[in-house]
Tab-separated table of C-alpha atoms and ligand atoms in Angstrom:
chain	number	residue	atom	x	y	z
G	1015	MET	CA	0.182	-0.200	0.187
G	1016	ASN	CA	0.905	3.588	-0.555
G	1017	ALA	CA	2.924	4.632	2.803
G	1018	SER	CA	2.031	8.380	2.626
G	1019	CYS	CA	-0.905	10.660	2.696
G	1020	PRO	CA	-2.540	12.396	-0.664
G	1021	GLY	CA	-1.156	15.583	0.628
G	1022	PRO	CA	-2.898	18.856	1.783
G	1023	VAL	CA	-6.058	20.075	0.174
G	1024	ASP	CA	-7.407	23.392	-0.072
G	1025	SER	CA	-11.106	22.956	1.189
G	1026	THR	CA	-13.434	20.147	2.703
G	1027	GLU	CA	-15.031	19.552	-0.480
G	1028	ALA	CA	-12.179	17.478	-1.994
G	1029	ILE	CA	-12.020	14.935	1.541
G	1030	ARG	CA	-15.924	14.825	2.478
G	1031	LEU	CA	-16.715	11.254	1.082
G	1032	GLN	CA	-20.445	12.695	1.100
G	1033	LEU	CA	-19.663	14.884	-1.857
G	1034	ARG	CA	-17.453	12.525	-3.883
G	1035	SER	CA	-18.606	9.995	-6.512
G	1036	TRP	CA	-17.774	5.940	-6.448
G	1037	THR	CA	-15.547	6.827	-9.393
G	1038	GLU	CA	-13.210	9.343	-7.308
G	1039	VAL	CA	-13.323	6.847	-4.681
G	1040	GLU	CA	-11.847	3.788	-6.737
G	1041	THR	CA	-9.605	6.300	-8.092
G	1042	TYR	CA	-8.534	7.426	-4.683
G	1043	LEU	CA	-7.839	3.901	-3.649
G	1044	GLN	CA	-5.458	3.842	-6.218
G	1045	SER	CA	-3.068	5.931	-4.213
G	1046	CYS	CA	-4.383	5.672	-0.708
G	1047	LYS	CA	-5.867	2.967	1.373
G	1048	GLY	CA	-6.567	5.424	4.454
G	1049	VAL	CA	-10.214	6.786	5.613
G	1050	ILE	CA	-10.978	8.888	8.508
G	1051	VAL	CA	-14.474	8.369	10.482
G	1052	PRO	CA	-15.664	10.814	12.684
G	1053	LEU	CA	-17.045	9.430	15.869
G	1054	GLY	CA	-19.484	11.498	18.156
G	1055	SER	CA	-22.387	11.407	20.861
G	1056	THR	CA	-25.592	13.285	21.184
G	1057	GLU	CA	-25.653	13.908	24.569
G	1058	GLN	CA	-26.238	16.616	27.269
G	1059	HIS	CA	-23.039	18.803	28.148
G	1060	GLY	CA	-24.632	20.500	30.921
G	1061	PRO	CA	-26.821	23.481	30.894
G	1062	THR	CA	-24.946	25.692	28.797
G	1063	GLY	CA	-23.226	22.966	26.729
G	1064	ALA	CA	-24.878	21.889	23.291
G	1065	ILE	CA	-26.280	18.532	23.053
G	1066	GLY	CA	-24.249	18.131	19.706
G	1067	THR	CA	-20.404	18.797	21.305
G	1068	ASP	CA	-18.885	15.718	20.994
G	1069	ALA	CA	-20.109	14.647	17.033
G	1070	LEU	CA	-19.451	18.654	15.950
G	1071	THR	CA	-16.112	18.907	17.752
G	1072	ALA	CA	-14.916	15.044	16.159
G	1073	ASP	CA	-16.344	16.213	12.925
G	1074	ALA	CA	-14.173	19.009	13.309
G	1075	VAL	CA	-11.245	17.679	13.942
G	1076	ALA	CA	-11.548	15.065	11.204
G	1077	LEU	CA	-12.056	17.518	8.411
G	1078	GLU	CA	-9.004	19.591	9.585
G	1079	VAL	CA	-7.090	16.311	9.664
G	1080	GLY	CA	-8.045	15.887	6.427
G	1081	CYS	CA	-7.534	18.833	4.567
G	1082	ARG	CA	-4.051	18.603	6.067
G	1083	THR	CA	-3.381	15.247	4.861
G	1084	GLY	CA	-5.823	14.982	1.643
G	1085	VAL	CA	-7.247	11.927	3.065
G	1086	LEU	CA	-10.950	11.061	2.877
G	1087	VAL	CA	-13.330	11.481	5.553
G	1088	THR	CA	-16.860	10.001	5.794
G	1089	PRO	CA	-19.816	11.454	7.273
G	1090	PRO	CA	-19.671	11.634	10.950
G	1091	GLN	CA	-21.386	8.985	13.354
G	1092	ALA	CA	-23.250	11.258	15.118
G	1093	PHE	CA	-24.927	8.593	18.048
G	1094	GLY	CA	-22.590	7.015	20.489
G	1095	MET	CA	-23.040	5.267	23.583
G	1096	ALA	CA	-24.196	7.818	26.113
G	1097	GLU	CA	-26.953	5.561	28.181
G	1098	HIS	CA	-25.752	7.394	31.246
G	1099	HIS	CA	-26.918	10.699	29.907
G	1100	LEU	CA	-30.429	9.611	29.608
G	1101	GLY	CA	-31.637	11.405	32.447
G	1102	PHE	CA	-31.182	14.528	30.550
G	1103	PRO	CA	-33.670	15.421	27.648
G	1104	GLY	CA	-32.312	15.732	24.264
G	1105	THR	CA	-29.602	12.720	24.552
G	1106	VAL	CA	-29.954	10.130	22.030
G	1107	SER	CA	-28.226	6.981	22.979
G	1108	LEU	CA	-27.292	3.732	21.149
G	1109	GLN	CA	-26.593	0.646	23.384
G	1110	PRO	CA	-23.024	-0.675	23.623
G	1111	SER	CA	-24.146	-3.613	21.433
G	1112	THR	CA	-25.863	-1.149	19.202
G	1113	LEU	CA	-22.789	1.182	18.583
G	1114	LEU	CA	-20.536	-2.071	17.919
G	1115	ALA	CA	-22.634	-3.193	15.256
G	1116	VAL	CA	-22.898	0.072	13.416
G	1117	MET	CA	-18.874	0.844	13.915
G	1118	ARG	CA	-18.206	-3.299	12.744
G	1119	ASP	CA	-20.380	-2.379	9.818
G	1120	VAL	CA	-18.764	0.760	8.849
G	1121	VAL	CA	-15.381	-0.635	9.040
G	1122	LEU	CA	-16.567	-3.738	6.863
G	1123	SER	CA	-18.367	-1.423	4.142
G	1124	LEU	CA	-14.871	0.566	4.126
G	1125	ALA	CA	-12.564	-2.922	4.122
G	1126	GLY	CA	-14.745	-4.117	1.223
G	1127	HIS	CA	-13.813	-1.663	-0.919
G	1128	GLY	CA	-10.092	-1.979	-0.094
G	1129	PHE	CA	-9.500	0.483	2.513
G	1130	GLU	CA	-6.779	-0.859	4.684
G	1131	ARG	CA	-6.411	1.516	7.402
G	1132	ILE	CA	-9.748	2.847	9.088
G	1133	PHE	CA	-8.626	5.837	11.589
G	1134	VAL	CA	-11.472	6.715	13.991
G	1135	ILE	CA	-11.451	10.149	15.237
G	1136	ASN	CA	-13.469	10.297	18.593
G	1137	GLY	CA	-15.132	12.927	20.768
G	1138	HIS	CA	-16.861	10.760	23.651
G	1139	GLY	CA	-15.150	8.629	26.116
G	1140	GLY	CA	-18.137	6.693	26.556
G	1141	ASN	CA	-17.222	4.963	22.971
G	1142	ILE	CA	-13.881	3.762	23.280
G	1143	ALA	CA	-14.243	0.355	24.977
G	1144	THR	CA	-17.327	-0.382	22.475
G	1145	THR	CA	-15.226	0.746	19.702
G	1146	LYS	CA	-12.478	-1.277	20.142
G	1147	ALA	CA	-14.586	-4.003	20.493
G	1148	ALA	CA	-16.328	-3.423	17.397
G	1149	PHE	CA	-12.789	-3.468	15.864
G	1150	ALA	CA	-11.805	-7.104	16.924
G	1151	GLU	CA	-15.503	-8.154	15.865
G	1152	ALA	CA	-14.319	-6.610	12.180
G	1153	TYR	CA	-11.298	-7.972	12.014
G	1154	GLY	CA	-12.587	-11.547	12.549
G	1155	GLU	CA	-15.373	-11.223	10.228
G	1156	ALA	CA	-13.162	-9.509	7.460
G	1157	ARG	CA	-11.327	-13.000	7.707
G	1158	ARG	CA	-14.555	-14.936	7.502
G	1159	ARG	CA	-15.863	-13.170	4.549
G	1160	GLN	CA	-12.251	-13.493	2.906
G	1161	LEU	CA	-11.890	-9.694	2.295
G	1162	SER	CA	-8.761	-9.442	0.340
G	1163	VAL	CA	-7.678	-6.489	2.719
G	1164	ALA	CA	-8.178	-9.032	5.801
G	1165	PRO	CA	-4.493	-9.422	6.213
G	1166	GLN	CA	-3.841	-5.694	6.162
G	1167	LEU	CA	-6.633	-4.346	7.801
G	1168	GLN	CA	-6.237	-2.222	10.470
G	1169	CYS	CA	-8.486	0.117	12.719
G	1170	LYS	CA	-7.236	2.814	15.041
G	1171	ILE	CA	-9.278	5.210	17.579
G	1172	ALA	CA	-7.778	8.613	18.052
G	1173	ASN	CA	-9.836	10.513	20.932
G	1174	TRP	CA	-8.752	14.438	20.110
G	1175	PHE	CA	-9.490	15.549	23.794
G	1176	MET	CA	-6.925	13.053	24.958
G	1177	ALA	CA	-4.293	14.244	22.524
G	1178	GLY	CA	-1.035	15.082	24.566
G	1179	PRO	CA	-1.055	19.000	23.708
G	1180	VAL	CA	-4.917	19.476	23.965
G	1181	PHE	CA	-4.836	17.739	27.201
G	1182	GLN	CA	-1.566	20.221	28.478
G	1183	GLU	CA	-3.132	22.790	27.127
G	1184	ALA	CA	-6.484	22.308	29.043
G	1185	ARG	CA	-4.603	22.063	32.374
G	1186	LYS	CA	-2.670	25.213	31.624
G	1187	LEU	CA	-5.853	26.849	30.899
G	1188	TYR	CA	-8.506	25.723	33.091
G	1189	GLY	CA	-6.349	23.251	35.755
G	1190	ASP	CA	-8.803	21.329	38.165
G	1191	ARG	CA	-11.881	22.927	36.202
G	1192	GLU	CA	-11.107	21.345	33.044
G	1193	GLY	CA	-13.300	18.495	34.510
G	1194	GLN	CA	-14.720	15.383	33.232
G	1195	HIS	CA	-17.670	15.880	31.107
G	1196	ALA	CA	-18.796	19.465	29.579
G	1197	THR	CA	-15.403	20.331	29.942
G	1198	PRO	CA	-14.487	24.050	29.038
G	1199	SER	CA	-12.163	22.585	26.245
G	1200	GLU	CA	-14.608	20.691	24.495
G	1201	ILE	CA	-17.173	23.410	24.912
G	1202	ALA	CA	-14.434	26.279	23.735
G	1203	LEU	CA	-14.173	24.345	20.160
G	1204	THR	CA	-18.086	24.463	19.931
G	1205	LEU	CA	-17.812	28.281	20.342
G	1206	HIS	CA	-15.139	28.520	17.773
G	1207	LEU	CA	-17.579	26.462	15.330
G	1208	GLU	CA	-20.649	27.762	16.063
G	1209	PRO	CA	-20.406	31.443	17.600
G	1210	SER	CA	-24.165	31.147	18.167
G	1211	LEU	CA	-23.393	28.884	21.056
G	1212	GLU	CA	-22.055	31.976	22.736
G	1213	LYS	CA	-25.540	32.972	24.333
G	1214	LEU	CA	-25.805	29.990	26.190
G	1215	GLN	CA	-22.851	30.777	28.102
G	1216	ARG	CA	-23.498	32.056	31.865
G	1217	PRO	CA	-21.605	31.555	35.011
G	1218	LEU	CA	-22.776	28.439	36.863
G	1219	PRO	CA	-22.117	26.884	40.780
G	1220	GLU	CA	-19.882	24.573	41.303
G	1221	ALA	CA	-20.149	21.159	39.918
G	1222	ALA	CA	-20.208	17.737	41.423
G	1223	PRO	CA	-17.297	16.197	41.401
G	1224	ALA	CA	-16.179	13.304	38.973
G	1225	GLY	CA	-16.973	9.705	40.352
G	1226	PRO	CA	-18.034	6.526	39.290
G	1227	ILE	CA	-20.570	5.919	36.315
G	1228	HIS	CA	-23.550	3.842	36.792
G	1229	GLY	CA	-27.148	4.409	35.120
G	1230	PRO	CA	-29.052	7.409	33.851
G	1231	GLU	CA	-30.768	7.920	36.988
G	1232	ASP	CA	-27.994	7.479	39.630
G	1233	PHE	CA	-25.887	10.021	37.350
G	1234	ARG	CA	-28.704	12.407	37.290
G	1235	ARG	CA	-28.585	12.285	41.187
G	1236	ARG	CA	-24.814	12.379	41.829
G	1237	HIS	CA	-24.351	15.335	38.824
G	1238	PRO	CA	-27.743	17.258	38.707
G	1239	ASP	CA	-26.746	19.444	35.827
G	1240	GLY	CA	-25.191	17.341	34.048
G	1241	ARG	CA	-21.281	18.644	34.351
G	1242	MET	CA	-18.824	16.603	36.143
G	1243	GLY	CA	-16.411	18.796	37.756
G	1244	SER	CA	-16.108	21.245	34.989
G	1245	ASP	CA	-16.430	25.077	34.449
G	1246	PRO	CA	-17.690	25.611	30.991
G	1247	HIS	CA	-17.998	29.187	31.814
G	1248	LEU	CA	-13.958	29.538	31.463
G	1249	ALA	CA	-14.648	28.480	27.462
G	1250	ARG	CA	-13.366	31.243	24.931
G	1251	ALA	CA	-13.828	30.680	21.130
G	1252	ASP	CA	-10.280	31.556	20.825
G	1253	HIS	CA	-9.311	28.898	22.657
G	1254	GLY	CA	-11.499	26.794	20.828
G	1255	ALA	CA	-9.328	27.506	17.699
G	1256	SER	CA	-5.984	26.537	19.427
G	1257	PHE	CA	-7.542	23.091	20.635
G	1258	LEU	CA	-8.639	22.663	16.658
G	1259	ASP	CA	-5.162	23.129	15.719
G	1260	LEU	CA	-3.248	21.212	18.352
G	1261	ALA	CA	-5.414	18.441	17.920
G	1262	ALA	CA	-5.135	18.126	14.483
G	1263	THR	CA	-1.639	19.009	14.319
G	1264	ALA	CA	-1.216	15.760	16.690
G	1265	LEU	CA	-3.835	13.572	15.086
G	1266	CYS	CA	-2.143	14.327	11.240
G	1267	LYS	CA	1.173	13.110	12.755
G	1268	ASP	CA	-0.669	9.720	14.339
G	1269	LEU	CA	-2.662	9.387	10.868
G	1270	GLU	CA	0.719	9.496	9.024
G	1271	GLN	CA	2.370	6.938	11.342
G	1272	PHE	CA	-0.643	4.919	11.310
G	1273	LEU	CA	-0.800	5.138	7.196
G	1274	SER	CA	3.065	4.351	7.175
G	1275	HIS	CA	3.184	1.163	9.248
G	1276	GLN	CA	5.233	2.959	12.014
G	1277	SER	CA	2.095	2.930	14.615
G	1278	PRO	CA	4.046	3.217	17.957
Q	523	NI	NI1	-18.203	15.658	25.457
């Protein structure tokens, strides 16, 4: 397979799978076997954060990485595993088994066309375990279906919010008030992407601290306004622009290594 990315493009149009024809995808596959799949969640993000935070942010980071590398980006999978947030209106969750089936089938569809490197850019911690399980199922099923790419197929989940430079910047800007859910870093990125969200921002009382996660009723009892130890009022749109750049820079490096077999 080609060991490098196609190279930077000027606009997202060029790398959005939704805007390409099948013949263009066929041509693309002759020089690059990599594809990016944005994965988010549709879940409450505290009283001042957008329900779509995890999907908006994952898609934005994926498109930025796509532009910088020329690697195709699929439509975002905007529903994730958010069972513990179902106590809050607006949350739409897939059960783990459903998300597993969705991600397995996404990987197998792409692998069937010859994609050998599936790079999932994820915006929600609750998706991680299930997505890794989906990869394990996809590898087995690709072998059973005798897909030609089965021996080469590799999938990776890259969590933009856990990238080293993003994590460090969030600590520097917000310290402990970054918290665990509805964090100022992710809210900052949504403010950069969607300025209209600024009007939701207001000071909030001290958030309940992070703790173990169980069912939706338990979660709402422990975290009455949905936040876990965070102060999203610290978020600024210009911080968001910086998080997008840091995340894209870190994930481009990951992706380039992943495509060239030098994944650590
Ligand atoms: Ni989130």
